[in-house]
Coordinates of C-alpha atoms in Angstrom, one line a residue:
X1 CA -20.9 -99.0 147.4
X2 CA -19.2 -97.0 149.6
X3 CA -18.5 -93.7 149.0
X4 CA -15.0 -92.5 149.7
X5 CA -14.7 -88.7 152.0
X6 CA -12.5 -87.8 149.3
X7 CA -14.7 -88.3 146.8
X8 CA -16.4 -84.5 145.4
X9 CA -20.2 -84.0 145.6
X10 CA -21.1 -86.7 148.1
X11 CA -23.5 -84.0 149.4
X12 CA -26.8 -84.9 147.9
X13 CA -28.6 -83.7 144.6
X14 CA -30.1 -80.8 146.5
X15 CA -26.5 -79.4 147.9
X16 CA -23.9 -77.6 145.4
X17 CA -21.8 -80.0 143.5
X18 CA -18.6 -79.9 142.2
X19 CA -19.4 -81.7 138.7
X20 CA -22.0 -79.0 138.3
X21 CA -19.9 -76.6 139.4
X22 CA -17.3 -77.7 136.8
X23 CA -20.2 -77.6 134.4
X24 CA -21.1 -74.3 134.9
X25 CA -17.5 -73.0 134.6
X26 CA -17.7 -74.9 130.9
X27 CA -21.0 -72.6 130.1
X28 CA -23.1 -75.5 130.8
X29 CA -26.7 -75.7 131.7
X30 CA -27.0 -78.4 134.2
X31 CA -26.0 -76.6 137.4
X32 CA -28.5 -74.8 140.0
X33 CA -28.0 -71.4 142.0
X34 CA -26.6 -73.4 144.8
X35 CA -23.6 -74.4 142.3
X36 CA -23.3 -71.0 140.9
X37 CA -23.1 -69.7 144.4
X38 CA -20.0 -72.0 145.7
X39 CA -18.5 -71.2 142.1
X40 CA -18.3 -68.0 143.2
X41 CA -17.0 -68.9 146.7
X42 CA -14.5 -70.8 145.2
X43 CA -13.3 -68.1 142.8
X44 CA -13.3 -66.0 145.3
X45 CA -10.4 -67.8 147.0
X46 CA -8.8 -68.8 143.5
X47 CA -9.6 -66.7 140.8
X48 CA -8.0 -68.8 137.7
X49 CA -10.1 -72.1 139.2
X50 CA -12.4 -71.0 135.6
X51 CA -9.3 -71.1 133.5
X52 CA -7.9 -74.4 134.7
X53 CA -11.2 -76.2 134.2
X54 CA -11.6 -74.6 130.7
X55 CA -7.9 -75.5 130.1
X56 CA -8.0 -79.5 131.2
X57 CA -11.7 -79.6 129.1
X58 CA -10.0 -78.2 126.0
X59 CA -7.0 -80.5 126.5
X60 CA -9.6 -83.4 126.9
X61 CA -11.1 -82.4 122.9
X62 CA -7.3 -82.6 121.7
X63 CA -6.6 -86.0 123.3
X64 CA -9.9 -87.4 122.0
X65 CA -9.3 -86.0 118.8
X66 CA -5.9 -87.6 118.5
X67 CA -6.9 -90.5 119.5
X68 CA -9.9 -90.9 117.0
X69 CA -7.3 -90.0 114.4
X70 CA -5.4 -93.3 115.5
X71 CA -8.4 -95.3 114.9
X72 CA -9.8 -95.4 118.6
X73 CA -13.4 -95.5 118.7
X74 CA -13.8 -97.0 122.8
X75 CA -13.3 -95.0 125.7
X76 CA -13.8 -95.2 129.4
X77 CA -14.0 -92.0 130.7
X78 CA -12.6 -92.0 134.3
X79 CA -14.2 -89.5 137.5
X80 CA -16.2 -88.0 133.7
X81 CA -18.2 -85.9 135.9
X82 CA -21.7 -85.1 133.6
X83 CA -21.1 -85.3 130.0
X84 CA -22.0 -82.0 129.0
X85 CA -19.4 -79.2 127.3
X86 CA -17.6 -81.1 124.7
X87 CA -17.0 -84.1 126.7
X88 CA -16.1 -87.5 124.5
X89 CA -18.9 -88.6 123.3
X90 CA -19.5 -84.9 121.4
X91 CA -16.1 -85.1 120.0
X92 CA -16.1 -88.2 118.9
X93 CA -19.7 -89.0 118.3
X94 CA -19.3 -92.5 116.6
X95 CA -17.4 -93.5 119.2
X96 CA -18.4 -96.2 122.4
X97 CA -18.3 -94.4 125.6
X98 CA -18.6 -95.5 129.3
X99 CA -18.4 -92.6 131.5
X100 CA -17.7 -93.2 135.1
X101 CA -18.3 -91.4 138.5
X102 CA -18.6 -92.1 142.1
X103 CA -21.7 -89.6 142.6
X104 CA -25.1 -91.2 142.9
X105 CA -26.4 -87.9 141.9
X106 CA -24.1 -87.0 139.4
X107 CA -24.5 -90.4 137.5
X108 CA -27.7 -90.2 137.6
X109 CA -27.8 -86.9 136.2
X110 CA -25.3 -88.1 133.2
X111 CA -27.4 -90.9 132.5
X112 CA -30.7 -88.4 131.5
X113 CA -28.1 -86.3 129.5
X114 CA -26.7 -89.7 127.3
X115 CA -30.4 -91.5 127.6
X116 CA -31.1 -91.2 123.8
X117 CA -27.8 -92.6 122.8
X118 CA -27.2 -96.0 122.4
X119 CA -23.7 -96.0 122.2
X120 CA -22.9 -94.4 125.5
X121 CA -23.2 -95.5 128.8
X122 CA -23.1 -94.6 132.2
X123 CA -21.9 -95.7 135.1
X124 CA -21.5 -94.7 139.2
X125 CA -18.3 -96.5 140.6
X126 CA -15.2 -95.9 142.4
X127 CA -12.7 -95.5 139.7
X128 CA -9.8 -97.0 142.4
X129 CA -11.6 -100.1 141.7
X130 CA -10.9 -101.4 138.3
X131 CA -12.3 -104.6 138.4
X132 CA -15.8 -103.6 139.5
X133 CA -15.5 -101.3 136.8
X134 CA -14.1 -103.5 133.8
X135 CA -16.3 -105.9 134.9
X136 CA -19.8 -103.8 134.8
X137 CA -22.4 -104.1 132.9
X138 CA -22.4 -100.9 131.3
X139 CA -18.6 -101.7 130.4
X140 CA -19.5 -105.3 128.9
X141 CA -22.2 -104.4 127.0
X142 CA -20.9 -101.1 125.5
X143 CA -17.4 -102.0 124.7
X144 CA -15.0 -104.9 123.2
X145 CA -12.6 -105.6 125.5
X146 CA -10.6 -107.9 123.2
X147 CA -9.9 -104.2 121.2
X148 CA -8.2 -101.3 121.9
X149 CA -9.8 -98.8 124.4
X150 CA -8.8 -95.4 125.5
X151 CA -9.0 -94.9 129.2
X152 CA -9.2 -91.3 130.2
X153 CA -8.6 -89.7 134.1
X154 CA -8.5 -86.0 132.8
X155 CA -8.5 -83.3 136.2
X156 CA -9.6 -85.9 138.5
X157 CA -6.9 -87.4 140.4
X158 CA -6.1 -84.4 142.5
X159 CA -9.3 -86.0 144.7
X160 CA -7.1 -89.1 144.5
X161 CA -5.1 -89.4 147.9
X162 CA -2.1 -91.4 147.9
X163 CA -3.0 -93.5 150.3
X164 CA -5.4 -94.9 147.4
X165 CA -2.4 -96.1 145.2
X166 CA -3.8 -94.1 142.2
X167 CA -0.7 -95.7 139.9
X168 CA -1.1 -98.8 140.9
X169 CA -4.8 -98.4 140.0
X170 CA -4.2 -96.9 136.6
X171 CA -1.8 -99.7 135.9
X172 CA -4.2 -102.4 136.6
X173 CA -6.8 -101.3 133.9
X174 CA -3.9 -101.1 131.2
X175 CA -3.4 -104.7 132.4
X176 CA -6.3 -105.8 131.7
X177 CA -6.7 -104.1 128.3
X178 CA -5.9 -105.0 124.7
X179 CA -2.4 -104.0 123.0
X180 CA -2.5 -100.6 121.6
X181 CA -5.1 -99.9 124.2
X182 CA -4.1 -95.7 125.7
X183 CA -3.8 -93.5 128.4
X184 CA -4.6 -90.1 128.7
X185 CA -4.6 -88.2 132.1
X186 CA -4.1 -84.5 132.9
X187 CA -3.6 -83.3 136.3
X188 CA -3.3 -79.9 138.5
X189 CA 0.2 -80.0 139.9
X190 CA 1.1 -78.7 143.1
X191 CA 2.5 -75.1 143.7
X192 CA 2.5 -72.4 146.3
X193 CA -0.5 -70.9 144.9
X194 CA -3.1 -73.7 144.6
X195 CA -2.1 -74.4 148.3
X196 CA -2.8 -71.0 149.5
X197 CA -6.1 -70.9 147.9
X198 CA -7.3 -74.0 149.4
X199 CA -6.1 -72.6 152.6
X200 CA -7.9 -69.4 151.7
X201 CA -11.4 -71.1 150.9
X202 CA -11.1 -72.7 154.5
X203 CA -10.5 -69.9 156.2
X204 CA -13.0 -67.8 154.6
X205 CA -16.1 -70.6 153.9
X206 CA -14.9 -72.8 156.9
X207 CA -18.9 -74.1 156.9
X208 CA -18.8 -75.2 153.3
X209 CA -17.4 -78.4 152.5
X210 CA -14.5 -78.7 150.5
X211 CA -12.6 -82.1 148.7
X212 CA -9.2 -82.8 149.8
X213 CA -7.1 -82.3 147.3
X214 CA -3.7 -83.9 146.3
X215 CA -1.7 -81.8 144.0
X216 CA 1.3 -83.7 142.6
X217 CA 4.4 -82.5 141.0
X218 CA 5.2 -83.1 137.3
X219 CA 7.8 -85.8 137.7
X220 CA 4.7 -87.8 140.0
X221 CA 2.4 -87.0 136.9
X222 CA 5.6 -88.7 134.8
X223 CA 5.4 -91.6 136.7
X224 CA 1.2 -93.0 135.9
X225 CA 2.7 -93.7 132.7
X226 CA 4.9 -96.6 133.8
X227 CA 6.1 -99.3 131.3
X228 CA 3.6 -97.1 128.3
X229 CA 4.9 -95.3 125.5
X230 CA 4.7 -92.1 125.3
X231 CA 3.3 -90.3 122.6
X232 CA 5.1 -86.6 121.8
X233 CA 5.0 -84.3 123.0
X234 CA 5.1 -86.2 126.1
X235 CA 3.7 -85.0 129.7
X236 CA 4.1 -81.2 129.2
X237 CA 2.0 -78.3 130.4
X238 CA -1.6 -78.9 129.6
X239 CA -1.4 -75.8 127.0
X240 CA 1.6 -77.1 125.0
X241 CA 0.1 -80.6 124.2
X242 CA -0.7 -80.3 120.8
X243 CA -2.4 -76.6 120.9
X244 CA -5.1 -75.4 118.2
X245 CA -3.4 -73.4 115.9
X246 CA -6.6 -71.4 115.6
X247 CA -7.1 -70.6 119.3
X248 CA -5.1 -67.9 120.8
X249 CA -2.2 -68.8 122.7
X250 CA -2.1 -69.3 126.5
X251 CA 0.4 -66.4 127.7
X252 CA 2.5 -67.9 129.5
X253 CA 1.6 -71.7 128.4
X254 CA 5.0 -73.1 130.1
X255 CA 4.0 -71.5 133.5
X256 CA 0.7 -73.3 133.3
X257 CA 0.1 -75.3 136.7
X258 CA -0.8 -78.7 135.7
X259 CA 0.5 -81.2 133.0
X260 CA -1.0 -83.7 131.0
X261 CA 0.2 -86.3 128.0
X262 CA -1.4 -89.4 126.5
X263 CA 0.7 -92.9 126.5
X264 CA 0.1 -96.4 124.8
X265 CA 0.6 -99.9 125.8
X266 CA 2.9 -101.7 124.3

């Protein structure tokens, strides 16, 4: 399998990673001095990059806890990353889980984590191609098809170009999924910030590598969720979508620079 350039952490186990450096952000443990060291780096240039991590990861234990409410108990876990920090399989822990990532190392790092559960699997595949990925074994064996399943691409598709038709890849696994089958996807929009800090990390780290990113606007994020129904309170900013009444608020929750919402197939 090729791996695409956009793709993050295609550096090697021994080089920082940007799964582990997500994973670190989250107060994780899987993540090495080299990680902690580009985290910094990458703050550096964007302070709030913490935030927005912490933000799209507590979005993703709302979604999954909707969804569980609704009687969903599969999920495919799109560009998962390593399944640490409250990922699906904690929130939902009798659910069937297939977590997918295009990093050798990263997958096989997620696959020690989940080794001791029989009910999650993982697997390392580009998630632009759904078929290799419906049809995989870790897919096949794990989960029923025939029934519903939630497929998830949560703070991933900004490494999505699109030149890689991401909707038209999104809208080929709700194809080939059961009625009542859902979508959820968050994604960091674009704005003048996020550009200037990417701009900022190049000019300041111009050795270190960095993924291109594609940062949408909200009406592009609108637009994955093609011929779905929408569930309330639609594709808002991350913080508004159903937040905990026992967390403190966000701020400014409305100014929050990325959007997210959670869709069903008709």
């Amino acid at each position: 399998m090729a791996t695409p350039i956009w793709a993050p952490g295609v550096n090697g186990p021994e080089k920082p990673n940007t799964a582990r450096v997500r994973d670190y952000w989250l107060g994780g443990t899987h993540n090495t001095e080299a990680d902690q060291e580009l985290a910094a780096h990458l703050v550096s240039a964007a302070p709030h990059l913490p935030y927005l991590c912490r933000t799209h990861r507590e979005f993703l234990g709302r979604v999954v806890s909707r969804l569980t409410r609704l009687g969903i108990r599969q999920f495919i876990d799109l560009g998962s990353g390593l399944p640490t920090s409250a990922n699906v399989h904690l929130v939902a822990p009798d659910a069937r889980v297939v977590y997918v990532d295009i990093d050798p190392a990263v997958a096989s790092q997620g696959r020690e984590i989940i080794a001791d559960n029989p009910q999650v699997s993982y697997l390392c595949a580009d998630l632009c191609q759904p078929e290799k990925v419906l049809d995989s074994p870790e897919v096949r064996t794990t989960l029923d098809l025939s029934e519903p399943v939630a497929v998830l691409v949560l703070d991933v598709l900004h490494f999505v170009p699109d030149s890689a038709e991401p909707h038209k890849v999104l809208a080929k696994y709700m194809d080939a999924l059961a009625p009542g089958s859902y979508l959820g996807l968050s994604h960091t929009c674009r704005d003048p910030f996020m550009l200037a800090a990417v701009g900022l990390f190049g000019s300041m780290y111009g050795d270190q590598p960095l993924p291109t990113f594609t940062f949408r606007y909200p009406e592009q994020v609108v637009q994955f969720f093609d011929g779905m129904e929408i569930l309330s309170p639609g594709v808002v900013p991350i913080p508004l979508w159903e937040p905990d009444p026992d967390e403190i608020p966000d701020r400014n929750p409305e100014n929050f620079q990325g959007c997210g919402g959670l869709a069903r197939k008709i």
